[in-house]
XYZ file of C-alpha atoms in Angstrom:
509
model
C -1.094 7.239 78.221
C -0.500 11.238 77.729
C 1.857 10.489 74.843
C -0.507 8.363 72.878
C -3.603 10.704 73.710
C -0.922 13.615 72.328
C 0.116 11.177 69.117
C -3.606 10.657 68.463
C -5.045 14.418 68.509
C -2.267 15.317 66.100
C -3.175 13.300 63.987
C -6.622 14.287 64.209
C -5.558 17.839 63.808
C -3.701 17.205 60.613
C -6.412 15.000 59.116
C -9.307 17.050 59.939
C -8.544 19.988 57.805
C -8.461 17.827 54.652
C -11.135 15.367 55.934
C -13.461 19.386 55.995
C -12.542 20.180 52.696
C -13.152 17.120 51.104
C -16.444 17.030 52.722
C -17.560 20.887 51.149
C -16.094 19.569 47.956
C -18.722 16.642 47.855
C -21.862 18.967 48.678
C -20.586 21.811 47.143
C -20.197 19.447 43.648
C -23.904 17.930 44.351
C -25.403 20.980 45.142
C -24.628 22.301 41.425
C -25.197 18.593 39.734
C -21.764 18.059 38.922
C -18.864 15.417 39.093
C -15.408 14.970 38.879
C -15.681 11.065 38.071
C -13.869 9.995 41.229
C -16.884 7.517 41.739
C -17.210 5.911 38.874
C -13.301 5.487 38.611
C -14.325 3.982 41.865
C -17.025 1.892 40.913
C -13.965 0.450 37.675
C -11.354 -0.548 40.449
C -14.321 -2.395 42.528
C -14.918 -4.256 38.942
C -11.012 -5.326 38.647
C -11.146 -6.254 42.592
C -14.634 -8.389 42.189
C -12.652 -9.778 39.237
C -9.296 -10.935 40.648
C -11.634 -12.289 43.443
C -13.512 -14.601 40.893
C -10.308 -15.732 39.641
C -8.412 -16.383 42.813
C -11.178 -18.649 43.833
C -11.856 -20.193 40.868
C -8.023 -21.331 41.455
C -8.215 -22.553 44.740
C -11.136 -24.503 44.343
C -9.196 -26.366 41.012
C -6.215 -26.901 43.137
C -8.367 -28.531 45.753
C -9.921 -30.654 43.209
C -13.476 -29.474 43.916
C -14.212 -26.982 41.319
C -16.827 -27.024 38.492
C -18.176 -24.825 36.195
C -20.792 -22.387 37.264
C -23.688 -22.087 35.838
C -23.854 -18.529 36.015
C -20.854 -18.099 33.887
C -20.589 -18.569 29.616
C -18.139 -20.098 28.104
C -15.553 -16.933 28.434
C -15.897 -16.884 32.162
C -17.532 -13.766 32.866
C -20.766 -13.601 35.378
C -24.224 -12.298 34.343
C -26.333 -11.005 36.883
C -30.276 -13.114 37.110
C -33.047 -13.074 39.119
C -34.353 -15.975 41.041
C -36.447 -17.551 38.998
C -35.349 -20.706 37.148
C -37.762 -20.267 34.575
C -36.459 -21.002 31.405
C -38.755 -17.833 29.779
C -37.614 -15.776 32.564
C -33.704 -16.320 32.154
C -31.851 -12.724 30.355
C -31.143 -12.983 26.811
C -27.728 -13.560 26.914
C -28.113 -16.728 29.418
C -25.977 -19.869 28.039
C -27.067 -23.592 29.231
C -24.163 -25.776 29.627
C -24.192 -29.423 28.182
C -25.160 -32.219 30.389
C -21.750 -33.231 30.345
C -20.919 -29.362 32.555
C -23.803 -29.850 34.887
C -23.109 -33.737 35.687
C -22.124 -33.812 39.695
C -22.351 -36.777 41.441
C -24.030 -39.005 38.844
C -27.195 -36.424 38.646
C -27.824 -33.632 35.755
C -27.944 -30.112 36.993
C -28.633 -28.183 39.543
C -33.000 -27.223 39.455
C -35.075 -29.539 41.624
C -37.107 -29.502 38.805
C -38.053 -27.825 35.196
C -40.849 -26.419 35.399
C -43.929 -26.771 33.161
C -44.940 -24.472 30.567
C -48.396 -25.335 30.266
C -49.087 -25.186 33.228
C -47.956 -22.397 34.807
C -50.286 -20.720 37.078
C -51.248 -17.074 36.643
C -53.605 -14.731 38.935
C -56.111 -15.099 35.333
C -55.636 -18.024 33.252
C -57.447 -16.934 30.143
C -54.665 -14.300 29.503
C -52.341 -17.293 28.792
C -52.665 -18.055 25.782
C -51.021 -21.664 26.058
C -53.285 -22.862 28.179
C -56.247 -22.250 25.776
C -54.643 -23.460 22.875
C -53.064 -26.908 24.845
C -55.800 -27.910 26.873
C -58.114 -29.280 24.342
C -55.508 -31.596 23.455
C -54.197 -31.803 26.555
C -56.113 -35.728 27.327
C -54.551 -37.198 24.362
C -51.286 -35.639 23.832
C -49.615 -38.819 24.947
C -49.830 -42.371 23.653
C -50.059 -45.826 25.331
C -46.695 -47.555 25.362
C -47.521 -51.507 25.688
C -44.619 -54.571 26.376
C -45.684 -57.284 23.561
C -42.674 -59.733 23.839
C -40.266 -57.285 24.693
C -41.302 -54.863 21.524
C -42.564 -51.845 22.684
C -45.846 -50.902 20.380
C -47.766 -47.660 19.774
C -50.997 -47.462 19.923
C -52.853 -44.622 19.086
C -53.895 -41.582 21.157
C -57.393 -41.867 23.365
C -60.171 -39.962 24.455
C -60.388 -39.657 28.353
C -63.693 -39.935 28.446
C -65.988 -40.462 31.814
C -66.384 -43.995 31.181
C -62.773 -44.797 30.383
C -61.701 -42.873 33.696
C -63.721 -45.428 35.128
C -62.802 -48.776 33.612
C -59.198 -47.590 33.703
C -57.180 -44.957 35.175
C -53.733 -43.441 33.729
C -51.421 -42.253 36.613
C -50.211 -39.439 33.549
C -52.834 -38.223 33.201
C -52.451 -36.131 36.580
C -48.715 -36.135 36.434
C -48.567 -32.459 34.600
C -50.689 -30.920 37.575
C -48.953 -32.554 40.259
C -45.563 -31.401 38.887
C -47.324 -28.059 38.603
C -48.221 -27.801 42.520
C -44.878 -29.130 43.429
C -43.047 -26.227 40.770
C -45.662 -23.418 43.159
C -44.070 -25.135 46.551
C -40.592 -25.357 45.509
C -40.094 -21.814 44.016
C -43.420 -19.902 42.748
C -43.202 -16.438 40.603
C -44.265 -14.185 44.143
C -42.493 -15.101 46.730
C -38.907 -15.372 44.934
C -39.765 -11.407 43.755
C -39.173 -10.429 47.670
C -36.034 -11.506 48.323
C -32.505 -10.150 47.921
C -31.337 -10.723 44.997
C -28.883 -14.015 43.880
C -25.235 -12.597 42.989
C -23.488 -15.185 40.973
C -19.829 -13.736 42.179
C -19.101 -13.038 45.323
C -18.751 -9.089 45.985
C -16.639 -9.218 49.119
C -19.182 -8.695 51.677
C -20.259 -11.002 54.330
C -23.799 -10.531 54.011
C -24.014 -12.276 50.848
C -22.794 -15.451 53.152
C -20.100 -17.202 50.500
C -17.871 -16.970 53.399
C -15.189 -16.427 50.526
C -13.212 -13.998 52.973
C -10.534 -16.777 54.605
C -10.097 -18.974 51.289
C -6.674 -17.268 50.479
C -4.541 -15.187 51.934
C -4.604 -12.806 49.290
C -8.100 -12.795 49.558
C -8.297 -12.031 53.266
C -6.088 -8.959 52.952
C -8.167 -7.606 50.403
C -11.534 -8.257 52.504
C -9.822 -6.753 55.713
C -9.370 -3.431 53.713
C -12.417 -3.322 52.424
C -13.888 -3.616 55.805
C -12.247 -0.968 57.388
C -12.467 0.640 54.393
C -16.037 0.725 54.224
C -16.614 0.906 58.148
C -13.856 3.200 59.278
C -14.231 5.674 56.526
C -17.385 5.503 54.113
C -19.703 5.076 56.666
C -18.686 7.755 58.730
C -18.691 9.819 56.257
C -21.926 8.926 53.947
C -23.552 9.323 57.486
C -22.498 12.602 58.172
C -23.644 13.653 54.320
C -26.980 12.004 54.551
C -27.631 14.549 58.114
C -26.712 17.289 56.570
C -28.705 16.820 53.323
C -31.588 16.117 56.190
C -31.105 18.967 57.797
C -30.945 20.588 54.691
C -34.357 19.477 53.598
C -35.806 20.360 56.391
C -34.567 23.740 57.424
C -35.448 25.242 53.508
C -38.606 23.250 53.089
C -39.493 24.860 56.839
C -38.816 28.229 55.583
C -40.061 28.301 52.238
C -43.317 27.621 53.509
C -43.741 30.703 54.795
C -43.966 32.375 51.201
C -47.147 33.013 49.763
C -47.942 30.320 46.652
C -46.031 31.672 43.166
C -43.385 31.312 40.560
C -40.543 32.345 43.178
C -42.007 29.548 45.985
C -42.027 27.309 43.331
C -37.976 28.043 41.964
C -36.742 28.040 45.451
C -38.450 24.760 46.337
C -37.314 23.263 43.131
C -33.565 24.317 43.466
C -33.827 23.503 47.276
C -35.551 19.899 46.772
C -32.626 19.085 43.997
C -29.923 19.659 46.301
C -31.234 17.748 49.007
C -31.521 14.949 46.962
C -28.446 15.141 45.027
C -26.572 15.084 48.672
C -28.894 11.914 49.228
C -27.969 10.324 46.224
C -23.924 11.066 47.463
C -24.470 9.606 51.030
C -24.678 6.421 49.165
C -22.192 6.871 46.841
C -24.909 6.996 43.989
C -23.130 6.444 40.337
C -26.499 7.195 38.114
C -26.300 6.329 34.188
C -29.155 8.126 32.488
C -30.059 7.363 28.983
C -32.736 9.367 26.967
C -32.858 12.834 28.933
C -34.846 14.507 26.261
C -37.842 12.417 27.660
C -38.105 13.509 31.248
C -41.218 14.424 32.526
C -42.829 17.601 32.303
C -45.408 19.593 34.696
C -48.776 18.422 34.750
C -48.099 14.723 33.614
C -47.456 11.706 35.705
C -44.373 9.704 36.049
C -44.755 5.746 36.655
C -41.348 3.428 37.491
C -40.574 -0.059 38.665
C -40.458 0.059 42.628
C -37.197 -1.453 44.162
C -36.656 0.957 46.748
C -37.312 4.684 48.523
C -34.037 5.435 46.983
C -35.941 5.409 43.741
C -36.942 8.620 44.875
C -33.667 9.863 45.536
C -32.494 8.586 42.149
C -34.763 10.008 40.609
C -35.891 13.333 42.131
C -31.917 14.539 41.429
C -32.379 15.012 37.705
C -35.903 16.523 38.105
C -38.553 17.753 40.695
C -41.655 15.330 41.184
C -44.326 15.950 43.141
C -44.550 12.665 45.591
C -47.785 10.234 46.402
C -47.153 7.462 48.547
C -48.048 6.392 52.139
C -47.730 7.866 55.197
C -44.327 6.768 57.208
C -43.101 7.384 60.470
C -39.203 7.837 61.952
C -37.319 9.058 59.663
C -38.432 8.758 57.025
C -41.980 10.671 57.825
C -39.959 13.262 58.833
C -38.454 14.156 55.018
C -42.579 13.593 54.232
C -43.705 16.149 56.301
C -40.788 18.577 55.119
C -41.212 17.944 51.523
C -45.373 18.412 52.123
C -44.173 22.476 53.677
C -42.921 23.445 50.431
C -44.732 21.588 47.530
C -47.856 19.587 46.731
C -47.482 15.768 47.895
C -49.917 13.425 48.227
C -49.667 11.012 51.713
C -52.258 8.109 52.167
C -53.036 5.245 54.473
C -53.151 2.072 52.386
C -55.181 1.219 54.538
C -58.222 3.834 54.210
C -60.565 3.342 51.757
C -62.298 6.787 51.505
C -58.378 8.407 51.793
C -57.515 6.290 48.234
C -60.785 8.056 46.787
C -59.906 11.583 48.038
C -56.380 10.908 46.327
C -57.857 9.997 42.855
C -59.499 13.277 42.742
C -56.120 14.954 44.789
C -54.576 13.496 41.424
C -56.856 14.804 38.612
C -56.929 17.741 40.612
C -53.461 18.211 40.272
C -52.529 16.818 36.735
C -55.252 19.157 35.387
C -52.716 22.166 36.547
C -49.700 22.289 34.070
C -47.491 24.527 36.828
C -47.067 21.841 38.943
C -44.142 19.301 38.421
C -44.764 16.087 37.475
C -46.366 13.457 40.212
C -44.086 10.528 40.980
C -46.205 7.349 41.032
C -44.473 3.453 41.921
C -48.067 1.903 40.653
C -46.594 -1.651 42.099
C -47.588 -0.317 45.560
C -44.416 -2.128 46.807
C -40.661 -2.690 47.021
C -39.825 -5.877 44.329
C -36.249 -7.578 44.204
C -35.032 -5.662 41.128
C -35.619 -8.408 38.813
C -39.550 -8.028 37.771
C -41.730 -5.809 37.021
C -45.130 -7.068 39.086
C -48.940 -5.918 38.154
C -49.556 -2.182 38.369
C -52.324 -0.973 40.345
C -55.118 1.397 37.554
C -55.850 4.387 39.715
C -52.652 5.850 38.541
C -54.041 5.301 34.417
C -57.562 6.399 35.099
C -56.445 10.025 35.849
C -56.026 10.842 32.356
C -53.046 13.145 31.009
C -49.917 12.060 29.706
C -47.663 9.425 30.945
C -44.021 8.895 31.106
C -42.611 5.486 31.652
C -39.080 5.534 33.740
C -37.529 2.228 33.819
C -34.660 1.926 36.881
C -32.424 -0.945 37.195
C -29.747 -1.267 39.210
C -26.139 -3.503 39.869
C -26.537 -5.543 42.407
C -22.542 -6.075 42.257
C -21.878 -3.101 44.769
C -25.114 -2.829 46.512
C -28.568 -4.551 47.004
C -31.029 -1.697 46.791
C -34.180 -3.760 47.771
C -35.630 -3.014 50.463
C -37.608 -5.630 52.459
C -40.158 -3.454 54.649
C -41.439 -6.273 56.553
C -38.100 -7.394 57.760
C -35.990 -4.252 57.886
C -36.865 -0.647 59.335
C -36.177 1.988 57.467
C -33.035 3.096 59.647
C -31.739 -0.295 59.180
C -32.133 -0.290 55.069
C -30.437 2.778 54.949
C -27.747 1.637 57.595
C -26.993 -1.351 54.576
C -26.659 0.915 51.858
C -24.284 2.926 53.350
C -22.198 0.106 54.563
C -22.267 -1.163 51.037
C -19.298 -0.225 48.212
C -22.061 1.816 46.264
C -25.437 2.372 44.534
C -25.200 1.991 40.945
C -27.868 2.263 38.481
C -29.066 2.568 35.030
C -32.271 4.928 34.173
C -33.961 5.028 30.943
C -36.641 8.173 30.596
C -39.011 6.545 28.146
C -41.311 8.283 25.496
C -44.048 9.767 27.000
C -47.862 7.499 26.177
C -51.135 7.938 26.443
C -54.011 6.041 26.729
C -56.083 4.883 23.449
C -59.548 5.510 22.690
C -61.621 2.277 23.951
C -58.388 1.175 26.420
C -59.482 0.633 29.431
C -56.991 1.554 32.239
C -56.067 -1.818 33.182
C -55.014 -2.811 29.513
C -53.285 0.773 29.699
C -51.698 -0.102 32.487
C -50.113 -3.412 31.483
C -49.222 -1.807 27.710
C -47.266 0.549 30.167
C -45.468 -2.109 32.588
C -44.499 -3.962 29.343
C -42.732 -1.407 28.175
C -40.661 -0.580 31.451
C -39.907 -4.612 32.244
C -38.578 -4.763 28.526
C -36.242 -1.471 28.642
C -35.011 -2.543 32.147
C -34.580 -6.263 31.452
C -36.793 -6.923 33.715
C -39.509 -10.452 33.906
C -43.164 -8.683 33.241
C -45.076 -10.334 35.311
C -49.107 -10.405 36.214
C -49.089 -10.786 40.059
C -50.111 -8.493 42.363
C -47.118 -7.456 44.578
C -49.469 -6.893 47.507
C -49.290 -10.863 48.042
C -46.808 -10.831 50.194
C -48.944 -8.779 52.745
C -52.385 -10.971 52.048
C -53.668 -14.239 50.880
C -54.959 -14.316 47.461
C -57.819 -13.547 46.414
C -60.937 -16.232 46.588
C -61.735 -15.257 42.652
C -58.141 -16.469 41.478
C -58.348 -19.908 43.224
C -62.119 -20.359 41.807
C -60.513 -19.477 38.055
C -58.091 -21.955 38.874
C -60.236 -24.583 39.192
C -62.285 -23.809 36.710
C -59.548 -24.020 34.276
C -58.416 -27.235 35.614
C -61.933 -28.685 35.129
C -62.097 -27.416 31.176
C -58.881 -29.695 30.719
C -60.773 -32.620 31.565
C -62.697 -33.864 28.747
C -66.000 -35.749 29.435
C -68.268 -36.836 27.358
């Protein structure tokens, strides 16, 4: 026992110095915003390993004679990232459909449960769906009655479905489209699928994907075991230590800066302390950020709006420039960081359930924007986290304060780690644990040209215009639904509008 303890102590003493030097190098490079390119090489190595794993899995499947083409792969065998929605209108442009022969399995074509109706997709505002209005007039006579006469099929002329006709004869095809739309909404609607983790098409050697490929061959087993030890025995402790150092730095520096009088010196110290802290936080999840169009970075006195996937969004953007933040008050670890940030610079925290607080927030927003010396304020107008596949309804409040709007699109690569935070399922600490035990957080950030509200344009129209620009740049699906539907029931007005739209489709004389 004494010999074992001696070996452990010697090994620890030999590894301690290199580890501390490595840690200090990481912190120093993070503080000055520089990188040696090690993380990008690490990501390239992971891609090569994932590709090897994919080829190995396909080889084993072929040898077992139960292999078939994966719909997520194109003709060249490469995988493409898509969302959970199988709607053809929502698929990426580079998505390629296989023909019927390739999809055939056990005599059944395709793997989708049902093909979604394009003309009957339910939306919050039915009048916004142009196809509905174009087609509902002709919907009642869009088909022809087929009659069997002596074994020959004859087509009759289109008929009008009047009230008298419906009383004499009822054709089931009249309501099949509506039944189909209802079944589609039950099987896979456009809202709830946005609050689940994005589905991966290729296995990334993480057991949380529930693919269970780690024991499909001895080669993958060895790679998976080595990756497990790497993530949990080296990366996880190192990342926790880096995150802890970043949190201590943020709390200590903001506490000290908070005692200084308001002025240029305080703003300069607060800006640099914040930049260093968030850069350290990004290092704690092995963040690899690719910035596009840095010339459009937000400037003081403006409002920066971005799609929202996770609280990591704040760190990703704040590692590039300093922001004033606005958001819901939290408890626990996140609440500590919020209170620390509020000591040194102007931030706006509110309770989502307090209506009076919302009115005060709007006033504080206008006051903040009116002062060009204040940092740009960062807002996530969706009000909740979406799973990196789409952009949902933007709240109009941030578009009513006036001034310039700086749109930003953020898109994460889920192959290395799922950045989506399901706050109703995981606490902040649980989520950070999942992020720090992932391979890395890889994302692209696009800073877009500033936008202004046009004359006669409502805040809602302006918000939708900005949302469309962000969705198009990030390759995200632009949805009209309110993201708060994951917490509340649909509004009664929405149900009434759908009923009204349905009644317009039934033509009576």
